[in-house]
PDB file of C-alpha atoms and ligand atoms in Angstrom:
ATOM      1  CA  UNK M   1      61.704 162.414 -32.380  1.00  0.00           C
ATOM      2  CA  UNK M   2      64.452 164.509 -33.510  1.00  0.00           C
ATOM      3  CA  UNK M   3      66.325 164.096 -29.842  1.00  0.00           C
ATOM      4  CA  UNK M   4      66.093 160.395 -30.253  1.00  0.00           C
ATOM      5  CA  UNK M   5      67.521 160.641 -33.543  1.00  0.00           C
ATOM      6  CA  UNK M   6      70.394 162.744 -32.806  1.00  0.00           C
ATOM      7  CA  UNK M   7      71.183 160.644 -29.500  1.00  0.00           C
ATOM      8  CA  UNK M   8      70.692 157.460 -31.271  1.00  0.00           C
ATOM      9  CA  UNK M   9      70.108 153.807 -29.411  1.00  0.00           C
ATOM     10  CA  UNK M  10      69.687 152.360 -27.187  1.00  0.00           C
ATOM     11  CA  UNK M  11      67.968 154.574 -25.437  1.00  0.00           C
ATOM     12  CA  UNK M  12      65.156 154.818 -22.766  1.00  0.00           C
ATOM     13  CA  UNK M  13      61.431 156.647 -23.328  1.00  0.00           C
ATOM     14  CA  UNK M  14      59.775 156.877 -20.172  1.00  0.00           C
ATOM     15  CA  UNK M  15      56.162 157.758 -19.603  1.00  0.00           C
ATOM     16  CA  UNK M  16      55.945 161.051 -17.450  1.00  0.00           C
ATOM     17  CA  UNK M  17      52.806 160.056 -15.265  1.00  0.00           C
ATOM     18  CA  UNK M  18      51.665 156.431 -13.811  1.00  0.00           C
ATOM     19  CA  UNK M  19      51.505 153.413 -15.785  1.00  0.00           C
ATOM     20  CA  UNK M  20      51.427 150.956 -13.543  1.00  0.00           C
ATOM     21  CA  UNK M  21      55.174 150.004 -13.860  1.00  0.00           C
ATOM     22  CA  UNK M  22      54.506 149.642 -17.625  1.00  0.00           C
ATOM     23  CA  UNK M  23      55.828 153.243 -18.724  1.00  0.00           C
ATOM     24  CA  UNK M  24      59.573 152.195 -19.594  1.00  0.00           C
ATOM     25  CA  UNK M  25      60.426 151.592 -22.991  1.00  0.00           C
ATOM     26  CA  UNK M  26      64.462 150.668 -23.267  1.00  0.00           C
ATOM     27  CA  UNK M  27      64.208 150.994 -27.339  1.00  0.00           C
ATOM     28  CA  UNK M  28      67.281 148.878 -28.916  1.00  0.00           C
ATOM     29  CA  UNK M  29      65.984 150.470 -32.405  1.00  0.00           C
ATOM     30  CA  UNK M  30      65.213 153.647 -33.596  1.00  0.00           C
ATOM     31  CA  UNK M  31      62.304 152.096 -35.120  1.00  0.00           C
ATOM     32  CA  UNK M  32      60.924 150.773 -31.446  1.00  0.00           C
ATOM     33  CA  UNK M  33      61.895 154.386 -29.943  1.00  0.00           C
ATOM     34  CA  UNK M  34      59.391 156.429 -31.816  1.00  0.00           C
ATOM     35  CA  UNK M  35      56.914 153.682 -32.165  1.00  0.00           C
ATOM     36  CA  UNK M  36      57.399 154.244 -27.825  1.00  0.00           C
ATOM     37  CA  UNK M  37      57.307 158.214 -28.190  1.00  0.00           C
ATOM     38  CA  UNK M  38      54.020 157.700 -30.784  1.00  0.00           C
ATOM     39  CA  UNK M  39      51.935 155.555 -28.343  1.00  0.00           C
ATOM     40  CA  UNK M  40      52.961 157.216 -25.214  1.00  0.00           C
ATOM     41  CA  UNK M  41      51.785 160.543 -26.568  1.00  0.00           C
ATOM     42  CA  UNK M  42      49.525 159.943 -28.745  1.00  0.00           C
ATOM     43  CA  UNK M  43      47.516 156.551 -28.355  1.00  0.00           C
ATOM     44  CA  UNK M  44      47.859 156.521 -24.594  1.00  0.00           C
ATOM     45  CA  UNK M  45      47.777 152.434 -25.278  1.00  0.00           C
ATOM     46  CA  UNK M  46      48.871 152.221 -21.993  1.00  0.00           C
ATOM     47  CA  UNK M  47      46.401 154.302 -20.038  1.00  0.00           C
ATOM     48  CA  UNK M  48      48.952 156.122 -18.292  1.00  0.00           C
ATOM     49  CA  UNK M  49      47.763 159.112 -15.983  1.00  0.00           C
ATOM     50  CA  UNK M  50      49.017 161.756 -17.236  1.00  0.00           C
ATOM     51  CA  UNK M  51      51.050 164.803 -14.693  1.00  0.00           C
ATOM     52  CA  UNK M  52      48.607 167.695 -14.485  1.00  0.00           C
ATOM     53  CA  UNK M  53      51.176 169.153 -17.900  1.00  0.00           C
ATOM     54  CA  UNK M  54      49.334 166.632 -20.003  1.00  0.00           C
ATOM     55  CA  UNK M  55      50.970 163.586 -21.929  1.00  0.00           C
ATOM     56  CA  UNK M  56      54.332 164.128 -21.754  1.00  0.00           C
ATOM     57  CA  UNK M  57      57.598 161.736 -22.321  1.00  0.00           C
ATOM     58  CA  UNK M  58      60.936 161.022 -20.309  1.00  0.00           C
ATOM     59  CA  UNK M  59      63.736 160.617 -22.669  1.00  0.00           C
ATOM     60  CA  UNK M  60      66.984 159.206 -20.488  1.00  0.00           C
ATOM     61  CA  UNK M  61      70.418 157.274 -21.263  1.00  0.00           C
ATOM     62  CA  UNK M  62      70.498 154.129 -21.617  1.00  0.00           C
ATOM     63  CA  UNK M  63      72.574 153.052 -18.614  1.00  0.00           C
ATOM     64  CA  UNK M  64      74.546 149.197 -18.647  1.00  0.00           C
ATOM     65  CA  UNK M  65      74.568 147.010 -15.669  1.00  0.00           C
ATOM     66  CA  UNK M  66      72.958 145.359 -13.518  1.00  0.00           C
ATOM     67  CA  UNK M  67      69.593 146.560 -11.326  1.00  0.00           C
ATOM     68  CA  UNK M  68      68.894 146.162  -8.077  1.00  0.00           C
ATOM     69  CA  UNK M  69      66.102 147.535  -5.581  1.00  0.00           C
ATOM     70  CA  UNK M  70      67.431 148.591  -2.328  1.00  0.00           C
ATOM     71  CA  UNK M  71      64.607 149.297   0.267  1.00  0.00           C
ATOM     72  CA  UNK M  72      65.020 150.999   3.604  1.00  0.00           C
ATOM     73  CA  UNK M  73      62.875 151.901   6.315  1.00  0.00           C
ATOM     74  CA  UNK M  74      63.199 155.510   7.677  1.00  0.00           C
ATOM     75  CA  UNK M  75      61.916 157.637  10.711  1.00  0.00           C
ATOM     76  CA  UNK M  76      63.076 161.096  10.140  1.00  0.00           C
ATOM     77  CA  UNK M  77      67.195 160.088  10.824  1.00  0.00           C
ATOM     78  CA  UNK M  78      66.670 156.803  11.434  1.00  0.00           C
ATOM     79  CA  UNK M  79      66.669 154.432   8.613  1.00  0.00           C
ATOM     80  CA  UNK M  80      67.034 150.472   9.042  1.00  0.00           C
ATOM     81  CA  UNK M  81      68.184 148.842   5.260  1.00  0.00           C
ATOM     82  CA  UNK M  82      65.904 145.561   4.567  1.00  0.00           C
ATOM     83  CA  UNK M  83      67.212 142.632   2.663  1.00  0.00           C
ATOM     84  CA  UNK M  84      68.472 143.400  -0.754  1.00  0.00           C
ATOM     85  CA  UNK M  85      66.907 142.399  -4.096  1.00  0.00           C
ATOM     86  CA  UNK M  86      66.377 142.053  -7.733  1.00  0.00           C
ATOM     87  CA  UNK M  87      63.230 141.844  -9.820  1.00  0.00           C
ATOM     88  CA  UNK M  88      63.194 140.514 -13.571  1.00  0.00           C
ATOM     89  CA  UNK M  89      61.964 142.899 -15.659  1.00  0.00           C
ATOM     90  CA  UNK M  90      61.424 141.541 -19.047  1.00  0.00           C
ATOM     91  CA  UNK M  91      58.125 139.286 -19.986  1.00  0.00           C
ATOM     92  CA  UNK M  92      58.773 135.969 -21.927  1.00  0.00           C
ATOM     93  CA  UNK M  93      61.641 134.014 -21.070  1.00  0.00           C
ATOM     94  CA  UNK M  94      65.527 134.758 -22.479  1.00  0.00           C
ATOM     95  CA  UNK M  95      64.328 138.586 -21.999  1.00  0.00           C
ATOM     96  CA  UNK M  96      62.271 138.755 -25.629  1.00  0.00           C
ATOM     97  CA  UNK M  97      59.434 140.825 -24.093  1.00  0.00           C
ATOM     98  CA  UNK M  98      58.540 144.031 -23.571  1.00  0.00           C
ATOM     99  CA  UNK M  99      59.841 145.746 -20.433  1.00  0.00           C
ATOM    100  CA  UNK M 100      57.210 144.907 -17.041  1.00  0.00           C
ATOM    101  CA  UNK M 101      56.852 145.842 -13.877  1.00  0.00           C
ATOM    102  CA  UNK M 102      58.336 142.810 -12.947  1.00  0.00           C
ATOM    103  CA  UNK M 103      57.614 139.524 -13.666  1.00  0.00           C
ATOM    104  CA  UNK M 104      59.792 137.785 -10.994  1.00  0.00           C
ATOM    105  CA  UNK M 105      62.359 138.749  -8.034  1.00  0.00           C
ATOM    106  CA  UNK M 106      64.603 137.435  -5.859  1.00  0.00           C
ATOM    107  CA  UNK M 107      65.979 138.063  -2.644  1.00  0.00           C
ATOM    108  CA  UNK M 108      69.110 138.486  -1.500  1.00  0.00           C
ATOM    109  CA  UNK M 109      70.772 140.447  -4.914  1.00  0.00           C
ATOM    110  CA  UNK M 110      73.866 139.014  -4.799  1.00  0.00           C
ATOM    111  CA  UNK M 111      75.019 142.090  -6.968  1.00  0.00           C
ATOM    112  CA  UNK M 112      75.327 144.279  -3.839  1.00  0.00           C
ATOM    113  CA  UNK M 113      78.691 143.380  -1.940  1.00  0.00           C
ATOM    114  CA  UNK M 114      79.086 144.644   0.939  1.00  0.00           C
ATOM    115  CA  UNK M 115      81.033 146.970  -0.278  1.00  0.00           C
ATOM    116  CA  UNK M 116      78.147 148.672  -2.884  1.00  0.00           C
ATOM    117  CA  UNK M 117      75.894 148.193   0.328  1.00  0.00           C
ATOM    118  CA  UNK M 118      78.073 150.385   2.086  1.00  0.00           C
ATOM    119  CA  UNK M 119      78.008 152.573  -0.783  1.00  0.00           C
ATOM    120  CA  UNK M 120      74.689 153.130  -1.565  1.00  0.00           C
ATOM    121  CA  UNK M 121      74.071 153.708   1.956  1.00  0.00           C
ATOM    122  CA  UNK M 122      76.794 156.890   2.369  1.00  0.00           C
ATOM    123  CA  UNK M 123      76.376 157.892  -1.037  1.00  0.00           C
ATOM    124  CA  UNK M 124      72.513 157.406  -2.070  1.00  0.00           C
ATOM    125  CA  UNK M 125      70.128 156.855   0.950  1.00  0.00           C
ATOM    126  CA  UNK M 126      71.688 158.935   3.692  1.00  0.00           C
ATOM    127  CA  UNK M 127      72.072 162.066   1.286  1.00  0.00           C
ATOM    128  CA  UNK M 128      68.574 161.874   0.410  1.00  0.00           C
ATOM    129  CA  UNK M 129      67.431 161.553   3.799  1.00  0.00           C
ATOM    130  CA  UNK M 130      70.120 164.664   4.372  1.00  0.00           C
ATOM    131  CA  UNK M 131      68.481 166.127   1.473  1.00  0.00           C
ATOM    132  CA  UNK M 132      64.691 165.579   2.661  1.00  0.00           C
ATOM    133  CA  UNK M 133      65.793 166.670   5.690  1.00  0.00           C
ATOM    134  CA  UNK M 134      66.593 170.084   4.393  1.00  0.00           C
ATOM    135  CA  UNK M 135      63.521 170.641   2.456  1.00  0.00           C
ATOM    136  CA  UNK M 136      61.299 170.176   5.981  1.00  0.00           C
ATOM    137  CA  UNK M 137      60.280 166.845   5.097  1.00  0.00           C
ATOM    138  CA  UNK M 138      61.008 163.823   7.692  1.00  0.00           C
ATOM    139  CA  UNK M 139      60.141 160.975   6.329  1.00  0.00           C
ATOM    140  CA  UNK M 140      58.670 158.026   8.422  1.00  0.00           C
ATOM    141  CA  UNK M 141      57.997 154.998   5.649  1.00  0.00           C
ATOM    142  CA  UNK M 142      59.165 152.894   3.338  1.00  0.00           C
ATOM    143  CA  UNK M 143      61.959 154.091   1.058  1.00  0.00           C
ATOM    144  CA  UNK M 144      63.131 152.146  -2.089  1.00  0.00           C
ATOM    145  CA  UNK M 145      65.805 153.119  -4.190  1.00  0.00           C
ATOM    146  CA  UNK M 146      66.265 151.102  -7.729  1.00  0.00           C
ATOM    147  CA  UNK M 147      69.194 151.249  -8.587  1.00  0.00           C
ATOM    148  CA  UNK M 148      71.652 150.295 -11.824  1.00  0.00           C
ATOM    149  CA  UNK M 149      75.167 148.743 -10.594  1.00  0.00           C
ATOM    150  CA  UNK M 150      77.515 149.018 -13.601  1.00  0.00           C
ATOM    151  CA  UNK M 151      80.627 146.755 -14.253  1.00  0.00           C
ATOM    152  CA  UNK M 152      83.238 148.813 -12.050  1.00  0.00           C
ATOM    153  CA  UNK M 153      80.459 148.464  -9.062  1.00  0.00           C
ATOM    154  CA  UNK M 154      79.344 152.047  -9.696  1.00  0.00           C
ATOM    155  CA  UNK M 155      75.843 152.222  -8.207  1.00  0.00           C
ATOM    156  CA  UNK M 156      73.025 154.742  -9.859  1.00  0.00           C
ATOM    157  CA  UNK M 157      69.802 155.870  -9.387  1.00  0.00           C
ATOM    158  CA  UNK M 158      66.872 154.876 -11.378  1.00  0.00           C
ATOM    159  CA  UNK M 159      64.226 156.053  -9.189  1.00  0.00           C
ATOM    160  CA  UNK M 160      62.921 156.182  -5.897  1.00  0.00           C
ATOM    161  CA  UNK M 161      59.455 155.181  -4.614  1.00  0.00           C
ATOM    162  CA  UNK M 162      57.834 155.517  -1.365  1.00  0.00           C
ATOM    163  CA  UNK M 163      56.470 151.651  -1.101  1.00  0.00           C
ATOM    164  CA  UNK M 164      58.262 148.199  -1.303  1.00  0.00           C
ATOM    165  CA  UNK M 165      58.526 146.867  -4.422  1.00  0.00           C
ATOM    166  CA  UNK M 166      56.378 144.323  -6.582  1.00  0.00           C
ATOM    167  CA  UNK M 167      57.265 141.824  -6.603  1.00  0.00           C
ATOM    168  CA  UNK M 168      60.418 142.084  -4.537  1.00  0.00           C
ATOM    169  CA  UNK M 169      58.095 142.632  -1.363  1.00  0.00           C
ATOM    170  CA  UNK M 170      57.236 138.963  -1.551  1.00  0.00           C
ATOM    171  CA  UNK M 171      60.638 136.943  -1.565  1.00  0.00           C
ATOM    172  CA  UNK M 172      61.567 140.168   0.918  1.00  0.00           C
ATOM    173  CA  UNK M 173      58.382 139.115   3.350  1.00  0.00           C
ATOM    174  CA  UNK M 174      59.730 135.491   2.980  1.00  0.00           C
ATOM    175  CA  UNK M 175      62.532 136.318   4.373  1.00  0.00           C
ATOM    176  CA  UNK M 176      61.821 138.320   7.003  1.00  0.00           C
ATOM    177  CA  UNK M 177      61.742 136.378  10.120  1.00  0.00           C
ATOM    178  CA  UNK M 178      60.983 139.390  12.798  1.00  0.00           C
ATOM    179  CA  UNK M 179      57.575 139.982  13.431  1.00  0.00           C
ATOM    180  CA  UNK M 180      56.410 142.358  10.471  1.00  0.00           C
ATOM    181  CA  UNK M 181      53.879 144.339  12.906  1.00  0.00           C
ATOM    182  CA  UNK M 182      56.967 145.156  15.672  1.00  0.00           C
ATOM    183  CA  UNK M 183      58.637 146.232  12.765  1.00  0.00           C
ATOM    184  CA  UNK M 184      56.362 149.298  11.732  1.00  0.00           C
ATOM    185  CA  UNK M 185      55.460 150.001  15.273  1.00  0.00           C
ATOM    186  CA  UNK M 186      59.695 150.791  15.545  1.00  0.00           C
ATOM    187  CA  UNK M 187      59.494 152.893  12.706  1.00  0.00           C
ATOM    188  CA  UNK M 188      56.549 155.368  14.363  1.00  0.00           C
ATOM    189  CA  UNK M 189      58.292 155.232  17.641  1.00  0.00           C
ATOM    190  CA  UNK M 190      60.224 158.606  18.211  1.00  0.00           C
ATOM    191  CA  UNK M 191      62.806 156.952  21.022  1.00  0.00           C
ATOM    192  CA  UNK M 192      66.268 156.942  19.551  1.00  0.00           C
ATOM    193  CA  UNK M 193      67.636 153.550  18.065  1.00  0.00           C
ATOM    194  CA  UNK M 194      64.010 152.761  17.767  1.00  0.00           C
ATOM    195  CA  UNK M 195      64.181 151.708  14.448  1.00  0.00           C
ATOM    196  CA  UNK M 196      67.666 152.321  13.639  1.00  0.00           C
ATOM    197  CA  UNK M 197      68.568 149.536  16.115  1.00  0.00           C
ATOM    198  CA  UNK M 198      65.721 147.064  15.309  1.00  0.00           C
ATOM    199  CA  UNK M 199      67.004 143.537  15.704  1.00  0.00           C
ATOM    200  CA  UNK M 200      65.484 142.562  12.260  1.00  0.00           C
ATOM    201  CA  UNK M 201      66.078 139.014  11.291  1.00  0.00           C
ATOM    202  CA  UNK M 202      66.364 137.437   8.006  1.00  0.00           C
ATOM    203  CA  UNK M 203      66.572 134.339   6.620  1.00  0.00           C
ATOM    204  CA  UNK M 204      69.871 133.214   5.051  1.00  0.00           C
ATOM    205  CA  UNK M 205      68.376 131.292   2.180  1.00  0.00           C
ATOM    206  CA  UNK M 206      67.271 132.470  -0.795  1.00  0.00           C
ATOM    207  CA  UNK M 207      63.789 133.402  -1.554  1.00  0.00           C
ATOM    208  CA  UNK M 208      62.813 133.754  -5.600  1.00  0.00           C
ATOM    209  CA  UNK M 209      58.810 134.748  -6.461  1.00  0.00           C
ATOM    210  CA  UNK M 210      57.743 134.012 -10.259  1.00  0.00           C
ATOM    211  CA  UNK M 211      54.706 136.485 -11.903  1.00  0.00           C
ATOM    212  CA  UNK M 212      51.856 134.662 -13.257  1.00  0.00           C
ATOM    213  CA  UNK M 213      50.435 137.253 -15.572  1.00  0.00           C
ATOM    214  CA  UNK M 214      47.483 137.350 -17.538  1.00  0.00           C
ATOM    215  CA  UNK M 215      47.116 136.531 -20.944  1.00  0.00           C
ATOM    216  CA  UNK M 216      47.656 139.839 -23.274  1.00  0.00           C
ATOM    217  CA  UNK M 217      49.936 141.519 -19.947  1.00  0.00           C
ATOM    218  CA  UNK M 218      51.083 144.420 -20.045  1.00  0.00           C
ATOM    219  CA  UNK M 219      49.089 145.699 -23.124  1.00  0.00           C
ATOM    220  CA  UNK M 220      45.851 143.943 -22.791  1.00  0.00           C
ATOM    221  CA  UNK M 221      45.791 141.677 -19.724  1.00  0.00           C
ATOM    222  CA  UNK M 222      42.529 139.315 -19.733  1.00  0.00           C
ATOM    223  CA  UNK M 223      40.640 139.078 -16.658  1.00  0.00           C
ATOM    224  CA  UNK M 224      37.656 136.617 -15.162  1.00  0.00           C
ATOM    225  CA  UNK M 225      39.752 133.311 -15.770  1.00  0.00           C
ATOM    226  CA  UNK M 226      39.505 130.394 -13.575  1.00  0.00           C
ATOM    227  CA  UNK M 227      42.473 129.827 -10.963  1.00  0.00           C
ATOM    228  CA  UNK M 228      42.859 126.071 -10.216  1.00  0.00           C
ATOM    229  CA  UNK M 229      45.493 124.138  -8.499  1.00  0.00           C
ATOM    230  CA  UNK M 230      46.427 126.666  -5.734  1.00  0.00           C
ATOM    231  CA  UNK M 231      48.653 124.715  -3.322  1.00  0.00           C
ATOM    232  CA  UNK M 232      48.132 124.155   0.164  1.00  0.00           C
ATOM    233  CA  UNK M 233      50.110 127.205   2.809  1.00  0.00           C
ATOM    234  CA  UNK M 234      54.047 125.866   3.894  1.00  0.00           C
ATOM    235  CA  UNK M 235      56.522 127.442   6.000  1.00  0.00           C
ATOM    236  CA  UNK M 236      59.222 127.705   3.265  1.00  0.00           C
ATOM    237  CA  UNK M 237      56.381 128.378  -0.326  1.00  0.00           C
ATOM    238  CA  UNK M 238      53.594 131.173  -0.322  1.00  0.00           C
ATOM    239  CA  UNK M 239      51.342 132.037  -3.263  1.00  0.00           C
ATOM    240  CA  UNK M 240      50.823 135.826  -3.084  1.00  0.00           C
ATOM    241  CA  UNK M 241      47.370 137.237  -4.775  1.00  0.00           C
ATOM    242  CA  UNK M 242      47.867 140.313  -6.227  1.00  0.00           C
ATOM    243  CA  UNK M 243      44.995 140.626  -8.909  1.00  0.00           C
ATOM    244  CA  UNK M 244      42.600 137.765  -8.251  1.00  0.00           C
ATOM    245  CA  UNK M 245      39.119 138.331  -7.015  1.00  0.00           C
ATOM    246  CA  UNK M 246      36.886 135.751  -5.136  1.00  0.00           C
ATOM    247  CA  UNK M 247      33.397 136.519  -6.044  1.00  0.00           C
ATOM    248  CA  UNK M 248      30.885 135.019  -3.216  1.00  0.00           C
ATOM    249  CA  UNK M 249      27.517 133.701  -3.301  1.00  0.00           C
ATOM    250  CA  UNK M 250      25.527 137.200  -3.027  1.00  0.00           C
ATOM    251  CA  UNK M 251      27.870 138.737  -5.652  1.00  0.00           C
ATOM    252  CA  UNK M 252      27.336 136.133  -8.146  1.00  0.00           C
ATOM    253  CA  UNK M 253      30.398 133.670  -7.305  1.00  0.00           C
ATOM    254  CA  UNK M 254      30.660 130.580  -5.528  1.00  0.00           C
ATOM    255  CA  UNK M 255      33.652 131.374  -3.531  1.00  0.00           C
ATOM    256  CA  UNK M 256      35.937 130.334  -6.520  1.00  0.00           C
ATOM    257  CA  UNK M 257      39.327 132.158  -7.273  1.00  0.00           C
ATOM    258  CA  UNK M 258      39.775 134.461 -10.627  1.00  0.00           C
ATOM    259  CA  UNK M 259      41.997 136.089 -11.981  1.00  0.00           C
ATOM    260  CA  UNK M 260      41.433 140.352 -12.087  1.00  0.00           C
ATOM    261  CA  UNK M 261      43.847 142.362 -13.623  1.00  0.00           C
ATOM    262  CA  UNK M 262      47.771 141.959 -15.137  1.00  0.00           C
ATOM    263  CA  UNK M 263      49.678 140.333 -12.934  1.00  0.00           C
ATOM    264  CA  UNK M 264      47.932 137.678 -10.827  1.00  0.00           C
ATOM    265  CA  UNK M 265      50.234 135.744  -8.700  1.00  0.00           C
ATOM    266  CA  UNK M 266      53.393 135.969  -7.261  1.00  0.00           C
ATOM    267  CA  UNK M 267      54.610 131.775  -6.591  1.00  0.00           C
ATOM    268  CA  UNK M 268      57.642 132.566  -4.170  1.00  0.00           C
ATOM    269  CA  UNK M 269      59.827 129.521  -2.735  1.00  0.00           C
ATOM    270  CA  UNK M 270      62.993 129.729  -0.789  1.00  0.00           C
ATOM    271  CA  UNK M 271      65.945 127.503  -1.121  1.00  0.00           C
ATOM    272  CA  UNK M 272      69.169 126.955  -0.311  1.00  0.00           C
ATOM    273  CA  UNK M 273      70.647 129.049  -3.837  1.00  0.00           C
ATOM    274  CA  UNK M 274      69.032 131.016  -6.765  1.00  0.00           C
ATOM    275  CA  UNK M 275      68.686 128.082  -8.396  1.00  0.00           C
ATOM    276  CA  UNK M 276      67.216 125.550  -5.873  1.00  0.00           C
ATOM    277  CA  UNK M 277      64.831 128.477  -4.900  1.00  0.00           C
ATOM    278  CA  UNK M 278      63.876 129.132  -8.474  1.00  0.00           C
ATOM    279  CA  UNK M 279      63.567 124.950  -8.571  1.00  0.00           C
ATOM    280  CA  UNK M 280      61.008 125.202  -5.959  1.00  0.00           C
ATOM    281  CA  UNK M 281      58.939 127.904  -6.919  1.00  0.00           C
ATOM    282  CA  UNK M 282      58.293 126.658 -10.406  1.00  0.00           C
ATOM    283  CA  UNK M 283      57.379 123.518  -8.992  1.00  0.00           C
ATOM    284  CA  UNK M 284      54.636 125.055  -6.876  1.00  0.00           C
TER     285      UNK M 284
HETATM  286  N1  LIG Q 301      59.367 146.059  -9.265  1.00  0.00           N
HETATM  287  C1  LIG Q 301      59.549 147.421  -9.416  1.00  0.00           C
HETATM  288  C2  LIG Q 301      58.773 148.274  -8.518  1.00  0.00           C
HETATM  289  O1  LIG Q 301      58.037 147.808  -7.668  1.00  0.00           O
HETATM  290  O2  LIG Q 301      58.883 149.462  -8.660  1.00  0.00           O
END
């Protein structure tokens, strides 16, 4: 408490242990900083698992700019970059809620250039594969760096995981136009260029996914409701389940979809900009 107040806002508490994506806390007030600290350490309101050190708390600067996830798919020295994207953090629209694991993403991010790709590549992914490298570990997987691009086109690290995001992954998949399957077999195939020179192929049009999240998400998501109105599969729209459960006859359901945990849906269009793609999937 005494850190925060000395360093002052804004200023970023982060839960030290799995929360689901819930754990970051960018406090624009003193006031919301320790209420962050309080309930991370002391409520547990979000449930996080706690590191084997017990509840503890990230306290980071506040960095300005713009976030993107950059995902790459490595094989020891081989890495193949996937399209580019951007999830939308914030619930409730004109970013009044609470900081989410993502309540919408598009794909490409327009924010990387060339240029940042370029950089991120020779100054973030390929050191850390350098770096893995020399600590014994080669890597074959999934590699996603998020990343905050600042006004001068300075890109940082946030964090890495060792997955594709949610809900990037979906605009991402509707995208991708290569056979998914070919794909992963390339990146556990040991013959150089395997991966590395995988003819992946993307769509050029934009793909956007929207969250539908529970009632009471992140705190206290509701679960059991009724999903109605699920549209019929197209080439260019896909509705991605991510907690919905479809109890059957001999477990009490009839087959109908519900809805089972926080975030519940990812609608995901594509279209021809941002906007048109953004058009679409709120239609659906
Ligand atoms: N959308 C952020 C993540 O998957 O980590």
């Amino acid at each position: 408490h005494r850190y925060v107040d000395n360093q002052g806002v804004p200023i970023v508490v982060k839960a030290d242990g799995l929360a689901a994506g819930k754990g970051v806390v960018v406090a624009t007030s003193l006031e919301q900083a320790h209420q962050a600290i309080e309930y991370m350490l002391t409520t547990n309101a979000l449930g996080v698992k706690h590191n084997q050190a017990g509840a503890c708390v990230v306290i980071e600067e506040f960095l300005a700019g713009e976030e993107a996830s950059f995902m790459v798919m490595c094989h020891g020295d081989q890495v193949l970059p996937l399209a580019t994207s951007q999830d939308h953090k914030r619930l409730l629209d004109h970013d009044l809620g609470p900081n989410t694991g993502g309540m919408g993403a598009y794909s490409p991010a327009p924010v990387v250039t060339p240029e940042i790709h370029s950089r991120v590549m020779r100054e973030i992914i390929m050191p850390t594969i350098a770096g893995m490298k020399k600590d014994g570990i080669r890597y074959t997987g999934f590699l996603y760096a998020g990343l905050m691009i600042d006004a001068q086109g300075k890109p940082k690290t946030l964090e890495f995981n060792c997955r594709l995001g949610d809900p990037e992954t979906q605009p991402i998949l509707m995208r991708l136009k290569s056979d998914l399957l070919s794909l992963l077999l390339a990146a556990t195939d040991d013959q150089a260029g395997a991966l590395k020179d995988f003819p992946i192929q993307w769509d050029t049009r934009t793909a956007l996914g929207v969250v539908m999240a529970s009632q009471g998400y992140p705190l206290a998501p509701q679960s059991g409701e009724a999903i109605t109105g699920l549209p019929p599969e197209s080439a260019d729209t896909m509705v991605f389940h991510a907690g919905t459960v479809t109890p059957q006859p001999g477990q009490g359901g009839k087959g109908e979809v519900l809805s089972a945990g926080g975030r519940v849906l990812c609608v995901t269009a594509l279209g021809h900009t941002v906007k048109e793609a953004q058009k679409n999937a709120y239609e659906l």
